[in-house]
XYZ file of C-alpha atoms in Angstrom:
760
model
C 52.315 -108.805 -47.936
C 50.216 -105.870 -46.847
C 49.628 -102.385 -48.141
C 52.311 -99.901 -47.083
C 49.690 -97.255 -46.456
C 49.122 -96.434 -42.816
C 45.669 -95.425 -41.617
C 46.741 -91.804 -41.240
C 47.899 -91.763 -44.869
C 44.628 -93.026 -46.374
C 42.709 -89.710 -46.208
C 45.770 -87.636 -47.057
C 45.028 -87.520 -50.781
C 41.576 -86.015 -50.208
C 42.966 -83.338 -47.894
C 45.720 -82.404 -50.303
C 43.252 -82.027 -53.155
C 40.785 -79.958 -51.131
C 43.455 -77.589 -49.832
C 45.709 -77.600 -52.885
C 45.540 -73.855 -53.562
C 46.228 -72.929 -49.933
C 49.133 -75.368 -49.844
C 50.536 -74.044 -53.121
C 50.448 -70.435 -51.933
C 51.846 -71.457 -48.544
C 54.660 -73.363 -50.210
C 55.580 -70.366 -52.357
C 55.546 -68.058 -49.322
C 57.618 -70.518 -47.281
C 60.157 -70.717 -50.104
C 60.431 -66.935 -50.318
C 60.883 -66.655 -46.544
C 63.536 -69.384 -46.586
C 65.581 -67.686 -49.302
C 67.418 -65.355 -46.918
C 68.555 -67.910 -44.308
C 69.421 -70.331 -47.125
C 71.693 -67.681 -48.663
C 73.617 -67.429 -45.376
C 74.662 -71.091 -45.381
C 78.454 -71.216 -45.724
C 81.135 -73.755 -46.499
C 83.478 -74.601 -43.624
C 86.927 -74.447 -45.252
C 89.098 -75.261 -42.249
C 91.214 -78.402 -42.151
C 89.680 -79.201 -38.776
C 86.271 -79.564 -40.447
C 87.520 -82.742 -42.132
C 87.876 -84.572 -38.813
C 85.842 -85.541 -35.803
C 86.673 -83.255 -32.887
C 88.098 -86.116 -30.814
C 90.190 -87.619 -33.604
C 93.680 -88.378 -32.178
C 95.465 -87.176 -35.317
C 93.653 -83.852 -35.161
C 94.361 -83.480 -31.427
C 98.087 -84.083 -32.025
C 98.064 -81.499 -34.811
C 96.355 -78.859 -32.666
C 98.733 -79.580 -29.787
C 101.725 -79.042 -32.075
C 100.280 -75.731 -33.280
C 100.106 -74.564 -29.671
C 103.662 -75.721 -28.957
C 105.481 -74.571 -32.090
C 103.179 -72.106 -33.843
C 102.047 -74.340 -36.671
C 103.714 -75.376 -39.917
C 101.360 -74.129 -42.571
C 104.062 -73.637 -45.193
C 103.636 -72.548 -48.792
C 106.551 -72.976 -51.203
C 106.961 -70.724 -54.231
C 109.434 -72.344 -56.618
C 110.947 -71.253 -59.915
C 114.043 -71.721 -62.059
C 116.722 -69.107 -62.707
C 119.860 -70.003 -64.757
C 121.762 -67.298 -62.814
C 120.438 -68.361 -59.422
C 123.806 -68.615 -57.605
C 125.229 -65.462 -59.138
C 124.911 -62.132 -57.269
C 122.137 -60.843 -59.531
C 120.232 -64.131 -59.149
C 120.436 -63.973 -55.360
C 119.311 -60.356 -55.398
C 116.284 -61.378 -57.457
C 115.515 -64.011 -54.826
C 115.517 -61.288 -52.158
C 113.205 -59.018 -54.154
C 110.726 -61.797 -54.919
C 110.843 -62.979 -51.313
C 110.168 -59.457 -50.046
C 107.090 -59.059 -52.245
C 105.693 -62.405 -51.151
C 106.429 -61.751 -47.478
C 104.444 -58.520 -47.569
C 101.216 -60.334 -48.428
C 98.617 -60.177 -45.662
C 98.365 -63.533 -43.905
C 102.090 -64.390 -44.362
C 104.425 -64.342 -41.351
C 107.118 -62.205 -42.920
C 109.631 -62.822 -40.116
C 109.522 -66.564 -40.868
C 110.105 -66.416 -44.626
C 113.090 -68.465 -45.797
C 114.969 -67.855 -49.026
C 118.311 -68.913 -50.478
C 119.942 -65.472 -50.502
C 119.369 -64.792 -46.815
C 120.354 -68.342 -45.886
C 123.710 -68.078 -47.655
C 124.582 -64.613 -46.370
C 122.142 -63.130 -43.847
C 122.400 -59.344 -43.957
C 121.823 -59.049 -40.224
C 125.180 -60.705 -39.462
C 128.465 -58.867 -39.370
C 130.856 -59.349 -42.288
C 133.117 -61.687 -40.278
C 130.203 -63.908 -39.278
C 129.007 -64.113 -42.876
C 132.513 -65.037 -43.944
C 132.690 -67.813 -41.327
C 129.346 -69.154 -42.520
C 130.558 -69.116 -46.116
C 133.580 -71.229 -45.168
C 131.236 -73.945 -43.941
C 129.791 -74.402 -47.413
C 129.212 -78.154 -47.032
C 127.026 -77.752 -43.958
C 125.238 -74.766 -45.487
C 124.570 -76.708 -48.666
C 123.051 -79.558 -46.691
C 120.894 -77.134 -44.748
C 119.456 -75.455 -47.835
C 119.358 -78.234 -50.435
C 115.995 -79.776 -51.295
C 114.337 -76.769 -49.691
C 115.856 -73.512 -50.943
C 117.971 -74.833 -53.806
C 117.704 -77.859 -56.074
C 120.380 -80.211 -57.295
C 120.506 -78.418 -60.635
C 121.636 -75.156 -58.932
C 118.913 -73.374 -60.937
C 115.757 -74.228 -58.999
C 114.955 -72.323 -55.825
C 112.111 -72.363 -53.374
C 110.921 -69.498 -51.188
C 109.255 -70.887 -48.074
C 106.386 -68.819 -46.685
C 104.859 -69.521 -43.302
C 101.194 -68.601 -43.015
C 99.540 -66.986 -40.037
C 97.350 -69.611 -38.280
C 93.753 -69.402 -39.446
C 92.579 -68.583 -35.923
C 94.823 -65.484 -35.916
C 94.467 -64.444 -39.546
C 92.896 -61.057 -40.199
C 92.154 -61.990 -43.807
C 90.696 -65.252 -45.013
C 93.173 -68.013 -45.811
C 91.793 -68.349 -49.322
C 92.514 -64.665 -49.961
C 96.100 -65.104 -48.784
C 96.765 -68.117 -51.009
C 95.091 -66.503 -54.009
C 97.258 -63.424 -53.513
C 100.435 -65.528 -53.189
C 99.624 -67.146 -56.523
C 98.839 -63.821 -58.178
C 102.015 -62.112 -56.956
C 104.194 -65.114 -57.790
C 102.808 -65.404 -61.318
C 103.391 -61.683 -61.806
C 106.784 -61.048 -60.206
C 108.736 -64.173 -61.235
C 108.455 -63.488 -65.002
C 109.046 -59.797 -64.277
C 112.294 -60.456 -62.374
C 113.666 -63.584 -64.048
C 112.316 -63.421 -67.595
C 109.015 -63.626 -69.413
C 109.360 -67.398 -69.911
C 109.928 -68.076 -66.218
C 107.068 -69.690 -64.359
C 106.220 -69.779 -60.666
C 104.971 -72.952 -58.962
C 103.041 -72.749 -55.670
C 102.689 -75.856 -53.485
C 102.070 -76.891 -49.896
C 99.390 -78.687 -47.908
C 97.520 -75.415 -47.205
C 97.354 -74.873 -50.969
C 95.913 -78.348 -51.511
C 93.271 -77.778 -48.854
C 92.479 -74.349 -50.330
C 92.164 -75.750 -53.851
C 89.970 -78.588 -52.657
C 87.480 -76.257 -50.997
C 87.600 -73.752 -53.856
C 86.826 -76.463 -56.407
C 84.082 -77.952 -54.261
C 82.462 -74.546 -53.747
C 82.642 -73.604 -57.423
C 81.518 -77.033 -58.604
C 78.526 -76.983 -56.267
C 76.751 -74.285 -58.244
C 78.013 -75.450 -61.639
C 76.896 -79.039 -61.121
C 73.515 -77.966 -59.775
C 72.734 -75.771 -62.778
C 73.936 -78.404 -65.226
C 71.839 -81.104 -63.563
C 68.778 -78.857 -63.819
C 69.404 -78.156 -67.504
C 70.025 -81.796 -68.408
C 67.078 -83.101 -66.420
C 64.789 -80.448 -67.871
C 65.881 -81.643 -71.294
C 65.101 -85.259 -70.378
C 61.653 -84.337 -69.070
C 60.701 -82.243 -72.096
C 61.677 -85.148 -74.370
C 59.708 -87.654 -72.300
C 56.539 -85.656 -71.591
C 56.550 -82.817 -74.165
C 55.005 -80.230 -71.843
C 56.464 -77.064 -70.324
C 54.226 -77.342 -67.262
C 55.561 -80.809 -66.537
C 59.087 -79.410 -66.780
C 58.349 -76.494 -64.440
C 56.629 -78.640 -61.798
C 59.628 -80.851 -60.954
C 61.891 -77.799 -61.121
C 59.649 -76.074 -58.558
C 59.719 -79.119 -56.281
C 63.509 -79.283 -56.529
C 64.008 -75.552 -55.907
C 61.734 -75.558 -52.868
C 63.360 -78.711 -51.440
C 66.854 -77.258 -51.763
C 65.959 -73.841 -50.362
C 64.116 -75.363 -47.413
C 66.989 -77.764 -46.748
C 69.610 -75.019 -46.782
C 67.485 -72.814 -44.530
C 67.067 -75.633 -42.006
C 70.811 -76.343 -42.070
C 71.647 -72.693 -41.435
C 69.082 -72.278 -38.653
C 70.396 -75.441 -36.969
C 73.931 -74.020 -36.979
C 75.380 -76.407 -39.572
C 77.836 -75.579 -42.341
C 78.437 -77.223 -45.676
C 81.371 -79.617 -45.803
C 83.834 -80.811 -48.410
C 81.485 -83.284 -50.089
C 78.420 -81.070 -49.757
C 78.750 -79.796 -53.313
C 76.683 -82.899 -54.174
C 73.808 -81.773 -51.933
C 71.906 -79.785 -54.550
C 72.545 -82.298 -57.321
C 71.365 -85.249 -55.220
C 68.252 -83.474 -53.976
C 67.559 -82.581 -57.610
C 67.653 -86.152 -58.893
C 65.662 -87.461 -55.914
C 62.960 -84.816 -56.382
C 62.690 -85.282 -60.121
C 62.535 -89.074 -59.808
C 59.584 -88.821 -57.422
C 57.770 -86.289 -59.610
C 58.290 -88.492 -62.668
C 56.510 -91.388 -60.939
C 53.603 -89.056 -60.155
C 53.605 -87.789 -63.748
C 53.420 -91.245 -65.309
C 50.742 -92.449 -62.898
C 48.658 -89.299 -63.420
C 48.941 -89.702 -67.172
C 47.511 -93.211 -66.950
C 44.598 -92.045 -64.789
C 43.815 -89.186 -67.187
C 42.872 -91.670 -69.893
C 39.572 -92.328 -68.143
C 39.162 -89.665 -65.456
C 38.841 -85.865 -65.216
C 41.822 -83.889 -63.904
C 40.842 -83.527 -60.256
C 39.790 -87.149 -59.858
C 42.878 -88.388 -61.722
C 45.096 -86.393 -59.386
C 43.237 -87.646 -56.325
C 43.608 -91.256 -57.440
C 47.272 -90.675 -58.231
C 47.938 -89.272 -54.777
C 45.952 -92.056 -53.135
C 48.110 -94.632 -54.915
C 51.497 -92.960 -54.720
C 51.688 -90.804 -51.588
C 52.205 -93.808 -49.288
C 54.761 -95.231 -51.711
C 56.501 -91.856 -51.973
C 56.573 -91.692 -48.186
C 58.365 -95.015 -47.889
C 60.743 -94.353 -50.776
C 61.844 -91.109 -49.145
C 62.146 -92.778 -45.732
C 64.313 -95.589 -47.129
C 66.431 -93.080 -49.059
C 66.936 -91.122 -45.844
C 67.843 -94.382 -44.081
C 70.575 -94.969 -46.653
C 72.053 -91.526 -46.055
C 71.669 -91.819 -42.282
C 74.077 -94.763 -42.304
C 76.816 -92.274 -43.251
C 76.629 -91.004 -39.661
C 78.820 -93.991 -38.772
C 81.715 -92.473 -40.739
C 84.775 -91.231 -38.876
C 85.307 -88.644 -41.623
C 83.504 -85.479 -40.645
C 82.435 -84.324 -44.148
C 80.913 -87.729 -44.899
C 79.227 -87.797 -41.492
C 77.630 -84.368 -41.861
C 76.665 -85.119 -45.456
C 74.553 -88.019 -44.205
C 72.613 -85.634 -41.969
C 72.182 -83.063 -44.729
C 70.899 -85.551 -47.283
C 68.495 -87.123 -44.779
C 66.995 -83.671 -44.245
C 66.996 -83.008 -47.990
C 65.186 -86.290 -48.695
C 62.412 -85.439 -46.231
C 62.099 -81.961 -47.759
C 61.446 -83.603 -51.137
C 58.520 -85.482 -49.593
C 57.148 -82.255 -48.129
C 57.562 -80.320 -51.397
C 55.797 -83.025 -53.421
C 52.796 -82.954 -51.094
C 52.616 -79.168 -50.841
C 53.333 -78.049 -54.406
C 52.271 -80.804 -56.814
C 48.478 -80.974 -56.314
C 48.022 -77.243 -56.766
C 50.668 -77.041 -59.489
C 49.059 -79.784 -61.569
C 45.489 -78.503 -61.226
C 46.017 -74.736 -61.250
C 44.200 -72.918 -64.045
C 41.473 -74.128 -66.392
C 43.673 -75.251 -69.257
C 44.041 -79.031 -69.344
C 47.689 -79.766 -70.020
C 48.561 -83.429 -69.665
C 51.999 -85.016 -70.017
C 52.639 -86.488 -73.449
C 54.189 -89.803 -74.402
C 57.885 -90.390 -74.932
C 59.334 -91.375 -78.318
C 59.208 -95.165 -78.846
C 57.344 -95.593 -75.534
C 55.034 -98.242 -76.999
C 58.026 -100.259 -78.198
C 59.562 -100.054 -74.724
C 56.303 -101.251 -73.144
C 56.098 -104.284 -75.443
C 59.753 -105.110 -74.873
C 59.345 -105.045 -71.106
C 56.280 -107.279 -71.292
C 58.059 -109.803 -73.498
C 61.166 -109.622 -71.332
C 59.372 -110.687 -68.168
C 58.000 -113.737 -69.999
C 61.526 -114.613 -71.115
C 62.847 -114.337 -67.541
C 60.045 -116.470 -66.108
C 60.774 -119.206 -68.628
C 64.474 -119.278 -67.632
C 64.598 -118.825 -63.837
C 67.596 -121.112 -63.336
C 69.634 -119.292 -65.967
C 68.871 -115.877 -64.432
C 69.641 -117.080 -60.919
C 72.860 -118.896 -61.860
C 74.213 -115.983 -63.901
C 73.511 -113.596 -61.028
C 75.198 -115.850 -58.472
C 78.301 -116.360 -60.626
C 78.739 -112.643 -61.320
C 78.215 -111.688 -57.683
C 80.549 -114.426 -56.423
C 83.399 -113.546 -58.762
C 83.238 -109.807 -58.197
C 82.929 -110.274 -54.419
C 86.450 -111.735 -54.433
C 87.655 -108.278 -55.476
C 86.861 -107.012 -51.968
C 90.150 -108.542 -50.831
C 92.046 -106.434 -53.379
C 90.640 -103.064 -52.338
C 93.082 -100.306 -51.475
C 92.736 -96.817 -50.005
C 94.009 -93.709 -51.810
C 96.085 -91.499 -49.480
C 97.867 -89.451 -52.139
C 95.752 -86.366 -51.605
C 96.980 -84.804 -54.837
C 95.150 -87.509 -56.783
C 91.908 -85.818 -55.800
C 92.721 -83.232 -58.487
C 92.948 -83.541 -62.239
C 96.460 -83.895 -63.669
C 96.014 -80.631 -65.561
C 95.233 -78.636 -62.401
C 97.738 -76.004 -61.153
C 98.340 -77.821 -57.854
C 99.295 -81.102 -59.538
C 101.625 -79.482 -62.083
C 103.252 -77.503 -59.256
C 103.672 -80.643 -57.140
C 105.293 -82.449 -60.061
C 107.738 -79.574 -60.572
C 108.689 -79.199 -56.910
C 109.004 -82.916 -56.233
C 111.064 -83.348 -59.372
C 113.430 -80.430 -58.679
C 113.360 -79.688 -54.945
C 112.409 -82.983 -53.346
C 109.248 -83.593 -51.361
C 106.472 -81.075 -50.943
C 104.904 -82.709 -47.885
C 105.844 -80.998 -44.593
C 105.378 -82.757 -41.264
C 107.121 -83.387 -37.954
C 107.911 -85.759 -35.153
C 107.909 -84.166 -31.690
C 109.244 -85.603 -28.460
C 110.018 -84.650 -24.814
C 113.097 -82.484 -24.197
C 114.773 -81.039 -21.078
C 114.160 -77.448 -20.026
C 117.918 -76.800 -20.293
C 119.638 -78.276 -23.345
C 122.770 -80.282 -22.664
C 125.525 -81.565 -24.968
C 124.459 -85.136 -24.215
C 120.867 -84.513 -25.248
C 121.930 -82.692 -28.430
C 124.170 -85.624 -29.319
C 121.115 -87.890 -29.273
C 119.193 -85.384 -31.415
C 122.072 -85.186 -33.894
C 122.337 -88.970 -34.079
C 118.621 -89.485 -34.683
C 118.607 -86.793 -37.394
C 121.355 -88.678 -39.221
C 119.427 -91.936 -38.894
C 116.404 -90.248 -40.444
C 118.534 -88.997 -43.342
C 119.877 -92.498 -43.930
C 116.413 -94.035 -44.346
C 116.193 -95.343 -47.911
C 113.864 -97.297 -50.137
C 114.879 -98.588 -53.557
C 118.068 -96.527 -53.354
C 116.167 -93.267 -52.744
C 115.941 -91.323 -49.446
C 112.553 -91.793 -47.807
C 112.754 -88.304 -46.292
C 113.805 -85.531 -48.648
C 114.624 -83.153 -45.793
C 115.317 -83.449 -42.064
C 115.700 -80.255 -40.020
C 116.862 -80.450 -36.400
C 117.924 -77.795 -33.932
C 121.460 -79.182 -34.074
C 121.773 -78.345 -37.795
C 122.078 -74.610 -37.334
C 123.782 -74.910 -33.959
C 126.566 -76.844 -35.698
C 126.631 -74.328 -38.536
C 127.274 -71.264 -36.355
C 130.918 -71.088 -35.198
C 131.601 -71.853 -31.533
C 131.535 -74.763 -29.114
C 128.428 -76.447 -27.663
C 130.104 -78.269 -24.807
C 128.140 -76.587 -21.997
C 124.487 -75.511 -21.531
C 125.645 -71.876 -21.301
C 127.426 -71.980 -24.661
C 124.431 -73.692 -26.241
C 122.208 -70.884 -24.963
C 124.631 -68.234 -26.254
C 124.578 -69.791 -29.704
C 120.790 -69.867 -29.768
C 120.740 -66.186 -28.798
C 123.060 -65.321 -31.709
C 120.893 -67.356 -34.090
C 117.830 -65.425 -32.921
C 119.428 -62.188 -34.161
C 119.040 -63.193 -37.814
C 116.362 -65.911 -37.521
C 114.195 -65.174 -34.453
C 111.699 -67.942 -35.181
C 114.217 -70.744 -35.600
C 114.413 -71.821 -31.949
C 110.684 -71.515 -31.055
C 109.859 -73.378 -34.257
C 111.881 -76.395 -33.103
C 112.107 -76.209 -29.315
C 109.684 -75.143 -26.581
C 111.675 -74.986 -23.355
C 108.692 -74.115 -21.185
C 106.656 -77.081 -22.431
C 109.816 -79.240 -22.553
C 109.132 -80.383 -26.112
C 111.277 -80.498 -29.256
C 110.669 -81.636 -32.807
C 112.221 -82.510 -36.144
C 110.692 -80.802 -39.167
C 110.528 -83.313 -42.017
C 109.710 -83.278 -45.692
C 108.630 -86.186 -47.857
C 107.249 -86.708 -51.318
C 103.553 -85.939 -51.469
C 102.876 -88.097 -54.509
C 103.520 -91.540 -53.055
C 101.422 -94.726 -52.772
C 99.322 -95.000 -49.626
C 101.220 -97.914 -48.126
C 104.533 -96.077 -48.596
C 103.323 -93.002 -46.721
C 101.792 -94.964 -43.881
C 104.912 -97.097 -43.515
C 107.159 -94.013 -43.461
C 105.095 -92.263 -40.782
C 105.047 -95.407 -38.648
C 108.818 -96.006 -38.996
C 109.714 -92.395 -38.115
C 107.543 -92.449 -35.008
C 108.936 -95.825 -33.947
C 112.560 -94.648 -34.310
C 111.861 -91.476 -32.335
C 110.126 -93.456 -29.593
C 113.106 -95.775 -29.299
C 115.372 -92.775 -28.712
C 113.237 -90.402 -26.666
C 109.886 -92.019 -25.838
C 106.385 -90.531 -26.192
C 107.148 -89.233 -29.676
C 104.299 -88.253 -31.996
C 104.164 -87.688 -35.730
C 101.845 -84.943 -36.929
C 101.476 -82.109 -39.421
C 99.273 -81.472 -42.435
C 101.067 -84.197 -44.406
C 100.082 -86.708 -41.713
C 96.552 -85.336 -41.401
C 95.877 -85.608 -45.118
C 97.366 -89.097 -45.198
C 95.158 -90.367 -42.375
C 92.113 -88.437 -43.586
C 90.938 -91.436 -45.593
C 92.515 -94.132 -43.401
C 89.074 -95.201 -42.190
C 87.475 -95.257 -45.637
C 87.662 -99.020 -46.034
C 86.079 -99.488 -42.607
C 83.460 -96.837 -43.373
C 82.571 -98.539 -46.646
C 81.635 -101.829 -44.991
C 80.026 -100.393 -41.857
C 77.816 -97.916 -43.753
C 76.887 -100.696 -46.203
C 75.904 -103.014 -43.336
C 73.894 -100.302 -41.564
C 72.146 -99.341 -44.796
C 71.222 -102.956 -45.466
C 69.794 -103.434 -41.973
C 67.975 -100.090 -42.035
C 66.401 -100.653 -45.443
C 65.380 -104.217 -44.550
C 63.684 -102.867 -41.415
C 61.908 -100.108 -43.377
C 60.691 -102.555 -46.037
C 59.530 -105.031 -43.395
C 57.532 -102.324 -41.635
C 56.166 -100.892 -44.883
C 54.900 -104.207 -46.276
C 54.538 -106.052 -42.952
C 56.534 -108.969 -44.274
C 60.105 -109.871 -43.453
C 60.254 -111.910 -46.678
C 59.491 -108.861 -48.779
C 62.116 -106.932 -46.847
C 64.612 -109.694 -47.535
C 63.962 -110.209 -51.248
C 63.893 -106.449 -51.886
C 67.548 -106.255 -50.821
C 68.807 -108.672 -53.464
C 68.452 -106.504 -56.612
C 69.919 -103.558 -54.724
C 72.812 -105.325 -53.007
C 73.794 -107.057 -56.248
C 75.028 -103.933 -58.125
C 76.883 -102.722 -55.013
C 78.759 -106.021 -54.710
C 79.592 -105.934 -58.413
C 80.729 -102.305 -58.267
C 82.894 -102.455 -55.153
C 84.316 -105.854 -56.022
C 84.962 -104.641 -59.550
C 86.919 -101.697 -58.117
C 89.162 -104.200 -56.383
C 89.717 -106.224 -59.555
C 90.385 -103.093 -61.612
C 92.734 -101.608 -59.020
C 90.590 -98.505 -58.457
C 91.335 -97.161 -54.962
C 88.684 -96.116 -52.478
C 88.634 -92.355 -51.982
C 86.393 -89.975 -50.108
C 83.810 -90.100 -52.867
C 83.615 -93.859 -53.369
C 83.307 -94.373 -49.597
C 79.668 -93.338 -49.899
C 78.765 -95.469 -52.913
C 77.176 -98.377 -51.037
C 74.854 -96.483 -48.735
C 73.856 -93.769 -51.215
C 73.249 -96.185 -54.095
C 71.130 -98.533 -52.007
C 69.160 -95.614 -50.618
C 68.315 -94.574 -54.178
C 67.855 -97.927 -55.935
C 65.531 -99.314 -53.250
C 62.962 -96.747 -54.426
C 62.547 -98.715 -57.637
C 61.898 -101.898 -55.666
C 59.208 -100.188 -53.584
C 57.423 -98.935 -56.696
C 57.706 -102.386 -58.291
C 56.245 -104.145 -55.241
C 53.394 -101.637 -55.053
C 52.689 -102.061 -58.774
C 52.721 -105.847 -58.456
C 50.375 -105.589 -55.476
C 47.884 -103.594 -57.523
C 48.137 -105.999 -60.465
C 47.560 -109.028 -58.215
C 44.092 -107.748 -57.352
C 42.885 -108.734 -60.820
C 45.533 -111.089 -62.247
C 47.471 -114.223 -61.393
C 51.249 -114.244 -60.796
C 52.641 -114.409 -64.341
C 50.117 -111.999 -65.835
C 50.527 -109.654 -62.863
C 54.270 -109.558 -63.398
C 53.809 -108.781 -67.096
C 51.484 -105.877 -66.305
C 53.884 -104.634 -63.629
C 56.768 -104.794 -66.070
C 54.804 -102.875 -68.673
C 53.553 -100.152 -66.311
C 55.966 -99.792 -63.400
C 58.920 -101.127 -65.382
C 58.472 -98.354 -67.901
C 58.453 -95.773 -65.089
C 61.593 -97.354 -63.624
C 63.385 -97.088 -66.970
C 62.454 -93.413 -67.284
C 63.393 -92.494 -63.709
C 66.649 -94.459 -63.811
C 67.570 -92.742 -67.052
C 66.830 -89.375 -65.423
C 68.903 -90.291 -62.363
C 71.849 -91.341 -64.509
C 71.662 -88.114 -66.491
C 71.525 -86.145 -63.236
C 74.536 -87.924 -61.756
C 76.462 -87.628 -65.003
C 77.017 -83.919 -64.315
C 79.383 -84.917 -61.512
C 81.848 -86.043 -64.179
C 82.351 -82.351 -64.961
C 83.836 -81.740 -61.516
C 87.506 -80.904 -61.070
C 87.464 -82.808 -57.775
C 88.139 -86.439 -58.713
C 86.157 -88.067 -55.841
C 83.015 -86.394 -57.187
C 83.764 -87.757 -60.670
C 84.142 -91.277 -59.249
C 80.955 -90.838 -57.264
C 78.920 -89.736 -60.281
C 80.143 -92.551 -62.535
C 79.806 -95.317 -59.955
C 76.380 -94.269 -58.667
C 75.134 -94.092 -62.262
C 76.439 -97.618 -62.786
C 74.741 -98.721 -59.557
C 71.462 -97.179 -60.764
C 71.712 -99.150 -63.996
C 72.590 -102.316 -62.100
C 69.645 -101.808 -59.762
C 67.315 -101.401 -62.753
C 68.598 -104.626 -64.298
C 68.166 -106.422 -60.974
C 64.629 -105.129 -60.508
C 63.636 -106.205 -64.017
C 65.305 -109.635 -64.056
C 65.610 -111.726 -60.893
C 63.537 -109.508 -58.563
C 60.230 -110.686 -60.140
C 61.290 -114.279 -59.492
C 62.037 -113.473 -55.861
C 58.689 -111.712 -55.500
C 56.891 -114.807 -56.694
C 58.838 -116.870 -54.161
C 57.779 -114.526 -51.356
C 54.229 -114.605 -52.695
C 54.031 -118.407 -52.445
C 55.259 -118.421 -48.857
C 52.765 -115.871 -47.522
C 50.384 -117.154 -44.887
C 46.909 -118.554 -45.456
C 45.349 -115.385 -44.125
C 46.430 -113.677 -47.317
C 45.591 -116.506 -49.692
C 42.880 -114.616 -51.514
C 45.005 -111.486 -51.825
C 48.633 -112.523 -51.354
C 49.924 -108.999 -51.644
C 47.797 -107.623 -48.830
C 44.313 -106.359 -48.071
C 43.894 -102.993 -49.746
C 41.128 -100.883 -51.045
C 40.525 -101.336 -54.717
C 41.241 -98.286 -56.777
C 37.946 -98.942 -58.544
C 36.044 -98.428 -55.315
C 37.904 -95.199 -54.721
């Protein structure tokens, strides 16, 4: 089991010490130069950024936007006890007019109850004829413009496509909310409340929360970790040093991302927080090692010895961490994929910042300021030493308990489910969730989507009969006595509503021309004669279980294919449903790739496949327990938990590398049992401190308003704790097993031929 230091790393410590002041100044200058490009890094807030460019669901969505202009609808709903009275309808018109005038809203496409009941553009006789067909009109407007209580109404706003919008989408949605919250109480009464829903609103809220949380979580992680460090080491310098390493790593990472043309993604709010905990963990190992060396050596020599011991280890810990994040490149979800690239870059920047800033930062000035000892540190050291003796005396008990726990929790893998209710990504108290609950309880579903299919260039009565029949079949779809679709809109609905026959293509065209006089976007929104395509616009409940949504989408597409062939379901409702369809697959594939990558890195680092193998056990164990436990507890996999396996292993393996290196050093002077005790007392103490710091750092994610980040923070913290337990319990036993099986060439020094630190 050989030393992980490569020949080119051996003299690195001497070079870093000799050139420490130049490196420190250069690092500060590089950070200042990187500030500007780092500040230009932006968050891609388009829905398309959530998908791979060749994703079939995204391609269908973009095709539909080209054919029918897009269905990015926002619904503003409220209650008015006088809704169906003349003054109530006039209030609807006034509110609708104010909302339609907002930049980014297609005013000609706005739908409201007052204009639907009696469009002002029609002559009096035509309005009278429409009024006589109250049953058909009611069916056309119910669950969209009016609720079953005759007091709830919805104003449907159609947004300008993002590619054509003069103003940013987020500005438009923010303005819709502001105007709605202002004008509804003004028109209806001070107790009236406006509710704003729609898939564009969910996407907007998601990105807004992620962007806001990114800075908040970063600052909180810095504050909490600074507090941990000051308690542990009782020195301002040793608080400022890790903060400097973190700041430089983040600024350099963001500058590189901007210069390479990348943008932040949905899950990138974790970037700064993760780089922070990685950087501080590495600096803490340096701090503890330097403190031990300072007991017998002057500052410069203590720092040189520390770098000689830890720089190779730091190199491999960062490389294995990057390998864990690189496995995320296998994800079909674009934000997860790009996050893997970003964190791999960030991990390498931590390595660079440690080498450039720490030597000069520790040794600058003539005042000798060494890190202090943590409260009760001596008690912790004795406990760890006694604990390793206890474990060695009970190897069968430790092994059996581990196997039983892992085996039972692994059965939970078969119970895992995927969360496709996108609204569950937000806290129940958030505006979007309360609005969804109101709309789905009073107006039906808030999810808008479509099924499109081939149509003739000239509409015929026979074709329209098939359209009418399929629309009725959609409306008759039920589950547990409730309609599966809360609204079905077909071109035949308004054709049948307007007086006149549709028994010839000419009369059909005449009717469509009359409809265009008061609703010019109705026909192009449902039928593209030039492209020979038609669609049904559908609405369904947003807050449904994943299997219910997927089954509904599949059944609708199957029924349309039976009738017309080549039908496709699409829309933002479908996109958000299938966004996390591949999460279960991603979880296992990224986990497998991480395992293989880390095993390869450990094998190369220690030149022993056995070490690579046994190092996986304490790190795979908490992942199996966590993911299997999610299955047993019924916790669904979401976009945050999809990254648990690879990220956790990439972080917990660092502890194993430090433990192996510490055991290797102890084996130079001591036999197996005594070497393990010393390793537990020295490295084990460092692992406890760094794991505690990591858990504190990840705990800030629980403050997020985006639920996947909360899950991620809690579960990674649990994985960190599990990895610590694994490294301090059965990992020493596995190391001894690997030690016994090493070849005869390493008999005198089973952990590898290295230079003694005494000779250095």
